[in-house]
PDB file of C-alpha atoms in Angstrom:
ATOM      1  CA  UNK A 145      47.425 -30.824   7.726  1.00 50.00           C
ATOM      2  CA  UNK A 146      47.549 -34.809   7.966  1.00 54.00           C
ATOM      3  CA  UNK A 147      44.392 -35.986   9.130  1.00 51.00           C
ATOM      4  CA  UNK A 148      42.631 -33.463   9.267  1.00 46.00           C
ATOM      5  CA  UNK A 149      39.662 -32.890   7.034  1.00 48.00           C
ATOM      6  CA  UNK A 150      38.539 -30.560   4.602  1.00 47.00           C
ATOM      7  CA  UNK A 151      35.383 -28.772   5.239  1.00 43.00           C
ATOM      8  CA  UNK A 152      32.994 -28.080   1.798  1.00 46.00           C
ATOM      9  CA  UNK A 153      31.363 -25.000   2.169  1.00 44.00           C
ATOM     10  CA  UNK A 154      27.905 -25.073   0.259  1.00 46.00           C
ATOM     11  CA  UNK A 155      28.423 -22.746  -2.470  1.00 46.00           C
ATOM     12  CA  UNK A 156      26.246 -20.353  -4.552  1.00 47.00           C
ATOM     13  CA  UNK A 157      22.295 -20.709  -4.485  1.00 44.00           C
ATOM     14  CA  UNK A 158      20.387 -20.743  -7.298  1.00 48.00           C
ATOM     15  CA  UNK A 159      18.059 -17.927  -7.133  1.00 48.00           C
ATOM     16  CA  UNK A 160      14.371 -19.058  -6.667  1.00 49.00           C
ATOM     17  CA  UNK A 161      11.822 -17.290  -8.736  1.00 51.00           C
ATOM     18  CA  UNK A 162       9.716 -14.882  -6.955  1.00 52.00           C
ATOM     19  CA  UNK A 163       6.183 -14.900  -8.690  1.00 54.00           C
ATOM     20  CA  UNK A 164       5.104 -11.593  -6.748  1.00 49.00           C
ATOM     21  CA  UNK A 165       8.239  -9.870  -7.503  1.00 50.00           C
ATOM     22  CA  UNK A 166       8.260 -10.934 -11.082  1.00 56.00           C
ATOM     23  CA  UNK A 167       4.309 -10.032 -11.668  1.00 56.00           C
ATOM     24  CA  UNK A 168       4.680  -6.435 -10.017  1.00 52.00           C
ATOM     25  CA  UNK A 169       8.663  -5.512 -11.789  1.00 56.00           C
ATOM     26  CA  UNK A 170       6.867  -6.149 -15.073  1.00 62.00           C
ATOM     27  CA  UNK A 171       4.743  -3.598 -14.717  1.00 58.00           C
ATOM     28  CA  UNK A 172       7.055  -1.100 -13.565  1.00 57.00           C
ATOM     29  CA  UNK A 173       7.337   1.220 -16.505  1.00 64.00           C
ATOM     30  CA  UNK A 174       3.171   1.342 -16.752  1.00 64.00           C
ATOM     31  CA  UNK A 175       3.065   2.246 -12.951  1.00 54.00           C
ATOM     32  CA  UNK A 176       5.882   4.480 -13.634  1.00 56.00           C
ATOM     33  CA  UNK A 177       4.428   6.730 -16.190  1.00 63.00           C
ATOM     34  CA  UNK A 178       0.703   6.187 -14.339  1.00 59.00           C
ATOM     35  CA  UNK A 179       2.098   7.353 -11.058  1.00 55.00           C
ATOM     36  CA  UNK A 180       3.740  10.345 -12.661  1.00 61.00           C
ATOM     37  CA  UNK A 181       0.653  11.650 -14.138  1.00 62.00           C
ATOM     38  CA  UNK A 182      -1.132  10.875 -11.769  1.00 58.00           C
ATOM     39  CA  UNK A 183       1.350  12.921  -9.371  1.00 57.00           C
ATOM     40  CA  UNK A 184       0.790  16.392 -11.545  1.00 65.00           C
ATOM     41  CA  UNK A 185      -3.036  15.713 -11.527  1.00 64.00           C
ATOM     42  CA  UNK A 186      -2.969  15.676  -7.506  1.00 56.00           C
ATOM     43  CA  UNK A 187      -1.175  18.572  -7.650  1.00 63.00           C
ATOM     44  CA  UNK A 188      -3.013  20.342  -9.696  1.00 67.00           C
ATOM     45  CA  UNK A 189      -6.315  19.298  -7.985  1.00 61.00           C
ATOM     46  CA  UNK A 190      -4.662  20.034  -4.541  1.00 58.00           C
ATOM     47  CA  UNK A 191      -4.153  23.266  -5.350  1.00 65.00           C
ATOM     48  CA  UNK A 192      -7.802  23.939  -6.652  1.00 66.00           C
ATOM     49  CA  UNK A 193      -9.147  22.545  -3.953  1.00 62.00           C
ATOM     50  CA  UNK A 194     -10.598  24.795  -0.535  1.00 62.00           C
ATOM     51  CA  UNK A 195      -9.856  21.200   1.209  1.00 58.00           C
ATOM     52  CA  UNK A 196      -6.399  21.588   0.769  1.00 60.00           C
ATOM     53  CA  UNK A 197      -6.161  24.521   3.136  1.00 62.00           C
ATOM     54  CA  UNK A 198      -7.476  22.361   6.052  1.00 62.00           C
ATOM     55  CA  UNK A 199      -5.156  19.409   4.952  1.00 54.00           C
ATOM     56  CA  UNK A 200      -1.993  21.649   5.444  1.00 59.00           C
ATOM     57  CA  UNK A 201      -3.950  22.708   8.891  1.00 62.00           C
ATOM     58  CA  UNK A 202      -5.112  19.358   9.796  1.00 53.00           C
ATOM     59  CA  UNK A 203      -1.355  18.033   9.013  1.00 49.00           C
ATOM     60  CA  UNK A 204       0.735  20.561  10.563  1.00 48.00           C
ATOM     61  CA  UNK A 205      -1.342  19.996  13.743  1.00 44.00           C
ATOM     62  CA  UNK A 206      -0.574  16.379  13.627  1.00 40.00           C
ATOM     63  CA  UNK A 207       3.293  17.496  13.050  1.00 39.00           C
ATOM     64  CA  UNK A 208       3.757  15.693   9.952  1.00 39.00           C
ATOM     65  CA  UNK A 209       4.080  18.828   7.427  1.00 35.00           C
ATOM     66  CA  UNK A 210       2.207  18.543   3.880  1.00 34.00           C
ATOM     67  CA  UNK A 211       4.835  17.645   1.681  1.00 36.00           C
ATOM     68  CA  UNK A 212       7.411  14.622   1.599  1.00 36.00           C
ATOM     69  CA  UNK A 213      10.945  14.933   0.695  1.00 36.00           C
ATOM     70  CA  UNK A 214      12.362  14.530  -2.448  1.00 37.00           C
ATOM     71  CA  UNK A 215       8.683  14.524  -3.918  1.00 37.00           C
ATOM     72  CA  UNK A 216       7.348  11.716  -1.747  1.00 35.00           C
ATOM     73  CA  UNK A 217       3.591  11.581  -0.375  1.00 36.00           C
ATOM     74  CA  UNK A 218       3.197  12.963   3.112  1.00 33.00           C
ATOM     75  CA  UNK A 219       3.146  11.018   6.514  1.00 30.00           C
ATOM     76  CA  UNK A 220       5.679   9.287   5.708  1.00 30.00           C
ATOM     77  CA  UNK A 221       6.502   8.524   9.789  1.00 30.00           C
ATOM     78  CA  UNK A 222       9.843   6.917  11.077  1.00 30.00           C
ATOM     79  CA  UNK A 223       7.624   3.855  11.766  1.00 32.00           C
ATOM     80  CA  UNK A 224       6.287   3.713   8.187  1.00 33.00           C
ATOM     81  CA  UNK A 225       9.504   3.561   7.247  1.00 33.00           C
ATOM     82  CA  UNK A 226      10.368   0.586   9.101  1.00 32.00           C
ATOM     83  CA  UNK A 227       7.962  -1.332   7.950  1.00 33.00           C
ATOM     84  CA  UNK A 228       8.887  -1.062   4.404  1.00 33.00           C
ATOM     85  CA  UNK A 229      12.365  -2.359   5.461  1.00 31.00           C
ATOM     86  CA  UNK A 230       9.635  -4.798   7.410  1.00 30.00           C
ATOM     87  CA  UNK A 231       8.543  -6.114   3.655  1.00 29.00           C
ATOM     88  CA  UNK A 232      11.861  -6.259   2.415  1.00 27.00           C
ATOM     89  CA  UNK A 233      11.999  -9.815   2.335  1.00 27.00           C
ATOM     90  CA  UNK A 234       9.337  -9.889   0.502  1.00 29.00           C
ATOM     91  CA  UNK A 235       9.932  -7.735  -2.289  1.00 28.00           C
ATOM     92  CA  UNK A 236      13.891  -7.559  -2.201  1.00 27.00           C
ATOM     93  CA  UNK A 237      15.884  -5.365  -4.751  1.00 28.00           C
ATOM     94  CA  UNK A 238      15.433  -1.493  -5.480  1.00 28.00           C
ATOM     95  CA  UNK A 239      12.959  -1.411  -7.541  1.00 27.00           C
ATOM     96  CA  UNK A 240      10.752  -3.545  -6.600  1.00 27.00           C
ATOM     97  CA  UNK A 241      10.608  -1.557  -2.706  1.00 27.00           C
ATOM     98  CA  UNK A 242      10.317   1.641  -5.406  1.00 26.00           C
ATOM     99  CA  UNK A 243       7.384  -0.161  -7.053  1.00 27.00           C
ATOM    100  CA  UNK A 244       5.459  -0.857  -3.824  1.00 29.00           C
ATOM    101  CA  UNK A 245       5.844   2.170  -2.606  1.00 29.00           C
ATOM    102  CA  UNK A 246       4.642   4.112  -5.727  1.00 29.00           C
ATOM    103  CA  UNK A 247       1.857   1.151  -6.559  1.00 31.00           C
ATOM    104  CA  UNK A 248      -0.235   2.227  -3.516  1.00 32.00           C
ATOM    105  CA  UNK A 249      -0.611   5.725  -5.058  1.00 30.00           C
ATOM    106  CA  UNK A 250      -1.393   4.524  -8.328  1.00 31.00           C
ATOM    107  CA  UNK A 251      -3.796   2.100  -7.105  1.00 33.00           C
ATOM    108  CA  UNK A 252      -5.290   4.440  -4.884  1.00 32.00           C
ATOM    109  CA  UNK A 253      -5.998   7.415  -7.641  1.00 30.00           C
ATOM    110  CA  UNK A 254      -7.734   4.889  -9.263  1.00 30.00           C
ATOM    111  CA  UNK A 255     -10.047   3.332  -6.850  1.00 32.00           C
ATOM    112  CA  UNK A 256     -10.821   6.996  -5.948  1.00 32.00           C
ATOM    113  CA  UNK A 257     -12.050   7.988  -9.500  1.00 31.00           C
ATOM    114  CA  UNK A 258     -12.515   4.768 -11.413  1.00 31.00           C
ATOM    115  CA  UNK A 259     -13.417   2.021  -8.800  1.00 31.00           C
ATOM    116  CA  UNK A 260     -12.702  -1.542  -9.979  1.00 30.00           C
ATOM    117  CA  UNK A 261      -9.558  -0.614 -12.795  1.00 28.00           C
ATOM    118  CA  UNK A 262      -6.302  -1.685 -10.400  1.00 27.00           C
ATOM    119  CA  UNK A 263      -5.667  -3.593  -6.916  1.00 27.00           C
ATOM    120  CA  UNK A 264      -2.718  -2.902  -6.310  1.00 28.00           C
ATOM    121  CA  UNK A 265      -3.593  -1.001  -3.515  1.00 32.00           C
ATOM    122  CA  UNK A 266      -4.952  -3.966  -1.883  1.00 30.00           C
ATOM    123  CA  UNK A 267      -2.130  -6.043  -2.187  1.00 30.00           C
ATOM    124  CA  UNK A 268       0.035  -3.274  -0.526  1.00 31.00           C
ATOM    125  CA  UNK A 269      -2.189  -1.817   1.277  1.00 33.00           C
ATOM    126  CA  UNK A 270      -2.817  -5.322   3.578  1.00 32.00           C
ATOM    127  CA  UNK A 271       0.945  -5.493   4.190  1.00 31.00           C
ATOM    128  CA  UNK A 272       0.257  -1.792   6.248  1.00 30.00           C
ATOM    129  CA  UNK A 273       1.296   1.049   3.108  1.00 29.00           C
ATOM    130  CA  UNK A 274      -2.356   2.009   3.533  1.00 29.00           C
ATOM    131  CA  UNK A 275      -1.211   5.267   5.260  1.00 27.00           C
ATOM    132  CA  UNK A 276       0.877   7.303   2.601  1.00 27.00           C
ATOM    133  CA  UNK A 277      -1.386   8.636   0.341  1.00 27.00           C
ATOM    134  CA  UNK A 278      -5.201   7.732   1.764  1.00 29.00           C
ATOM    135  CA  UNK A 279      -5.137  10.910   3.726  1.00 26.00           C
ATOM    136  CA  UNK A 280      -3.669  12.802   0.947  1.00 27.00           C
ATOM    137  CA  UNK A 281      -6.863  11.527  -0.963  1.00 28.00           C
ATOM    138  CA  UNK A 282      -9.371  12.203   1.105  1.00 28.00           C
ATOM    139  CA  UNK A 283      -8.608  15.548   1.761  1.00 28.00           C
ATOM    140  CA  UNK A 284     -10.027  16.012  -1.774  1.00 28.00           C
ATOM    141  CA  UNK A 285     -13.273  16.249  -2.829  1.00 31.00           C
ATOM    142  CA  UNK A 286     -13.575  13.705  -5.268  1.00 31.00           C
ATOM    143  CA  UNK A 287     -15.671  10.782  -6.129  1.00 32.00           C
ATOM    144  CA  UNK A 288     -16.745   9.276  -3.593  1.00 31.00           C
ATOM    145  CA  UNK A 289     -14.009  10.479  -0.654  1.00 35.00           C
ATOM    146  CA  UNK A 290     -15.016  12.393   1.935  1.00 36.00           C
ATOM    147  CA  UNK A 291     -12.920  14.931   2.184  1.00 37.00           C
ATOM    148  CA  UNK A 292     -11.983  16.400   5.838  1.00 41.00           C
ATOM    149  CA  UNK A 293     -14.619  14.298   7.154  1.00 41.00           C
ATOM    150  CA  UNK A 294     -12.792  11.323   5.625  1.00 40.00           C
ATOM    151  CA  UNK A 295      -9.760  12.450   6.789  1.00 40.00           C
ATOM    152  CA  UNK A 296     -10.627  12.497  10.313  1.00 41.00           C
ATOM    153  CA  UNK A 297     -12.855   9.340  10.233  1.00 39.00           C
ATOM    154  CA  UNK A 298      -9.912   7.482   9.361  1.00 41.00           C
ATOM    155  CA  UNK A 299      -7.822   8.967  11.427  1.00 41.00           C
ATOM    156  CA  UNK A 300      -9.867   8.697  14.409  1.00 40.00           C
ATOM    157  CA  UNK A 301     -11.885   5.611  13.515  1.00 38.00           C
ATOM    158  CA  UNK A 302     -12.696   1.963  15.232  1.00 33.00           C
ATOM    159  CA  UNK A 303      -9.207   0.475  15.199  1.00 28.00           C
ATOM    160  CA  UNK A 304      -9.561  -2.676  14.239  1.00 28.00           C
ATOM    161  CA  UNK A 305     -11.623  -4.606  11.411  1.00 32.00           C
ATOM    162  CA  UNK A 306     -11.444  -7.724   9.431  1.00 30.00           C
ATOM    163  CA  UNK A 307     -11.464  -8.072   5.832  1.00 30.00           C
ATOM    164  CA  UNK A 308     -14.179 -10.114   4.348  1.00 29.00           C
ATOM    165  CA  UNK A 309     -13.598 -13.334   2.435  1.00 29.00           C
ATOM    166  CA  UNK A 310     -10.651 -15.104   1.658  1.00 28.00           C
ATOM    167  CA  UNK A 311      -8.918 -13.231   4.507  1.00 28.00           C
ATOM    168  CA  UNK A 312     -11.255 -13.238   6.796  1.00 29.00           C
ATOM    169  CA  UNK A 313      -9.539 -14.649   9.675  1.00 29.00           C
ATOM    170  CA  UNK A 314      -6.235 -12.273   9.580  1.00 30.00           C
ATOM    171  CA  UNK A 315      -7.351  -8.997  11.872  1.00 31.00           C
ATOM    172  CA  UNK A 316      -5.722  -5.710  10.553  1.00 32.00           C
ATOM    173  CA  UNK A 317      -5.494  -1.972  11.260  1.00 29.00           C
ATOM    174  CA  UNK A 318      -6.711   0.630   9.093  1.00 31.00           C
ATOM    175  CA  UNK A 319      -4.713   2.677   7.048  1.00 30.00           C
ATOM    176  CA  UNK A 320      -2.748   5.336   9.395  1.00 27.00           C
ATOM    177  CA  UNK A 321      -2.849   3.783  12.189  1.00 25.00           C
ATOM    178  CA  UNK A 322      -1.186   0.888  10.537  1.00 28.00           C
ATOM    179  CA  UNK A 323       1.647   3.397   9.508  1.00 27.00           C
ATOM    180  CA  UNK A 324       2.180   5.192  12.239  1.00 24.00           C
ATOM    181  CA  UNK A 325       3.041   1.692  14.873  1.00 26.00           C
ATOM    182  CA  UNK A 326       4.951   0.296  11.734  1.00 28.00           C
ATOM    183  CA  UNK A 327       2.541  -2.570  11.678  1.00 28.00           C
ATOM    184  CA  UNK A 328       2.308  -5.690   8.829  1.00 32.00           C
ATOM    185  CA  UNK A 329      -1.619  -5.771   9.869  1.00 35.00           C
ATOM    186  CA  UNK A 330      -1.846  -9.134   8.059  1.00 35.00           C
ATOM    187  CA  UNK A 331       1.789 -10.111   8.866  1.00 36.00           C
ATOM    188  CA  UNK A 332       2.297 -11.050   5.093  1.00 36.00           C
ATOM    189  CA  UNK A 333       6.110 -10.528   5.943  1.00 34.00           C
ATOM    190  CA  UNK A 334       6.128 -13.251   8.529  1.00 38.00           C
ATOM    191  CA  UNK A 335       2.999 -15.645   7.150  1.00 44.00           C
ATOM    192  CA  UNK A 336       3.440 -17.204   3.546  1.00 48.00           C
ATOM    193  CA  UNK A 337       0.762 -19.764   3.998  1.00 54.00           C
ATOM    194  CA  UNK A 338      -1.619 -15.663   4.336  1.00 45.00           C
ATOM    195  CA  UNK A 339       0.052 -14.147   1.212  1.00 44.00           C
ATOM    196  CA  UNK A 340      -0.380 -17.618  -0.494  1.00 49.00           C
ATOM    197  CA  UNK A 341      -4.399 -17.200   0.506  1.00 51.00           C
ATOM    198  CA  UNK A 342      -4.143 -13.718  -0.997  1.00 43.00           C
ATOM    199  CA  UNK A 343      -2.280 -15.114  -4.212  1.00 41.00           C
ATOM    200  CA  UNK A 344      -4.745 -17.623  -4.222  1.00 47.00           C
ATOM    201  CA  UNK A 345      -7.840 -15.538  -3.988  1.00 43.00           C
ATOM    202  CA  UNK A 346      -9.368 -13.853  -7.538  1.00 36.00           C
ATOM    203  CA  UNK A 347     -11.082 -11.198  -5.689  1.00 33.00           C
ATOM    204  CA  UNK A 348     -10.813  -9.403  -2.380  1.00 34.00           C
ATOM    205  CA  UNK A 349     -12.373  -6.605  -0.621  1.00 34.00           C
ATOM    206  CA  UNK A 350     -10.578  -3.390  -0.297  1.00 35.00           C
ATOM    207  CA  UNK A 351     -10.601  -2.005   3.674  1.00 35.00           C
ATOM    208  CA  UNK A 352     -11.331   1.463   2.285  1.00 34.00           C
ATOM    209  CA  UNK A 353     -14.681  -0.205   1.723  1.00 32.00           C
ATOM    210  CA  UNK A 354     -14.608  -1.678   5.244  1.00 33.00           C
ATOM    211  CA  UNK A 355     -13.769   2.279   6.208  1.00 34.00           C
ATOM    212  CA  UNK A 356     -16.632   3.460   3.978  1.00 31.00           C
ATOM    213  CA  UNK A 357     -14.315   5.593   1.914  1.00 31.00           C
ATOM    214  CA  UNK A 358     -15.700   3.858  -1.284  1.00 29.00           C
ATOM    215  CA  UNK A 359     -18.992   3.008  -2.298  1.00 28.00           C
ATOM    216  CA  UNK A 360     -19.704  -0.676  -1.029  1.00 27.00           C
ATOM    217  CA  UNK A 361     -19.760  -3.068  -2.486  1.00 26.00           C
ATOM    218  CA  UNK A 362     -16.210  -1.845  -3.794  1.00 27.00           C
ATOM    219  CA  UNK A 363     -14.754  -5.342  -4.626  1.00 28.00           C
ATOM    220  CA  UNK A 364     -12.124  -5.357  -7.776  1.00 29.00           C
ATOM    221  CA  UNK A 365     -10.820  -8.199  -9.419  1.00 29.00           C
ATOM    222  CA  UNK A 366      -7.228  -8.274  -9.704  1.00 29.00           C
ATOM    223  CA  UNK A 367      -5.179  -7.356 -12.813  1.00 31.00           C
ATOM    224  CA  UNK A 368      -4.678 -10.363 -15.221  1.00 30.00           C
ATOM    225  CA  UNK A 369      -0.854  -9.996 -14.414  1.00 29.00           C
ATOM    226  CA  UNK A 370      -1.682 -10.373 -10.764  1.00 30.00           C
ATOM    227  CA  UNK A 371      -3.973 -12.927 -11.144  1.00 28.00           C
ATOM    228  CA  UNK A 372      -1.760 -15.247 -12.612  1.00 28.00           C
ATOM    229  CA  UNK A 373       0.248 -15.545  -9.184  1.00 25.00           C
TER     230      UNK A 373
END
């Protein structure tokens, strides 16, 4: 039309570089094959175990059932669920939510039997995945876990705590409750200038120290790939 003008639409952004998502998709196929195996172990274990018996109890009472769909840990709530679409910006794109979700079992199983080899659970577990597969865990009666006890320490514990160190100043919730109200307990989702602290930090306490689930001092240096956020 004469006169009027032509409005420029900014087109396409460049994609920016996301050093978390980057570090954690190229270790995908490791944490794959880990998780797997480590999977069939649990199962195998579970079934050994006399603990198991009260964990289908203990989690039929609570109304969650023992087993996830499609293979997935139990207590998996509605609200859990929300709060990995909470994280989403964070770690956009399939399999990168798949890694997260699959990293806190990994990282878990290991703290469990071989404290100090992987983090990763305390990188997810901060930004509230604690609850999917700690109580699975300590329903068994390795290591250092506490088995029923554990269970219901955790469940049932002091609600809130702070983690030592470098994030000392962000409160959180332990692990289930954390799940269960769909909480970010260090709001890592909202707060860059925390997950930069986080990135920033070579070493940081795990809470299932703080919730004497692990042998204090229980602090593990983050994997070289990590690190190098």
């Amino acid at each position: 039309m004469p006169g009027s003008r032509a409005v420029q639409l900014p087109g396409p952004q460049p994609s920016v570089p996301h050093p978390v998502q980057d570090a954690l998709a190229a270790q995908l196929p490791q944490l794959q094959a880990e998780a797997e195996a480590l999977r069939a172990e649990h199962r195998a274990a579970r079934e050994r175990s006399p603990w198991w018996a009260l964990h289908r109890l203990g989690a039929g009472w609570a109304g969650q059932g023992s087993t996830g769909r499609g293979g997935q840990p139990p207590y998996r709530t509605v609200a859990a669920s929300r709060q990995q679409r909470s994280c989403s910006g964070m770690f956009s794109g399939g399999s990168a939510h798949w890694l997260v979700q699959r990293a806190v079992h990994t990282g878990w199983s290991r703290a469990g039997s071989t404290p100090g080899r992987h983090t990763l659970f305390t990188l997810v577990g901060v930004m509230g995945w604690g609850v999917l597969d700690l109580l699975q865990l300590t329903a068994l009666p390795w290591g250092c876990q506490r088995g029923w006890l554990g269970l219901l320490l955790h469940r049932y514990g002091s609600a809130r705590r702070r983690l030592p160190g470098a994030l000392g100043s962000a409160p959180h919730l332990p692990g289930h409750v954390a799940g269960d109200q769909g909480f970010d307990p260090l709001g890592l989702a909202a707060d860059p200038a925390v997950f930069a602290r986080l990135a920033a930090s070579p070493r940081v306490h795990s809470y299932l120290a703080e919730d004497h689930l692990l042998r204090p001092p229980a602090v593990y240096p983050f994997p070289a790939a990590v690190s190098a956020w």
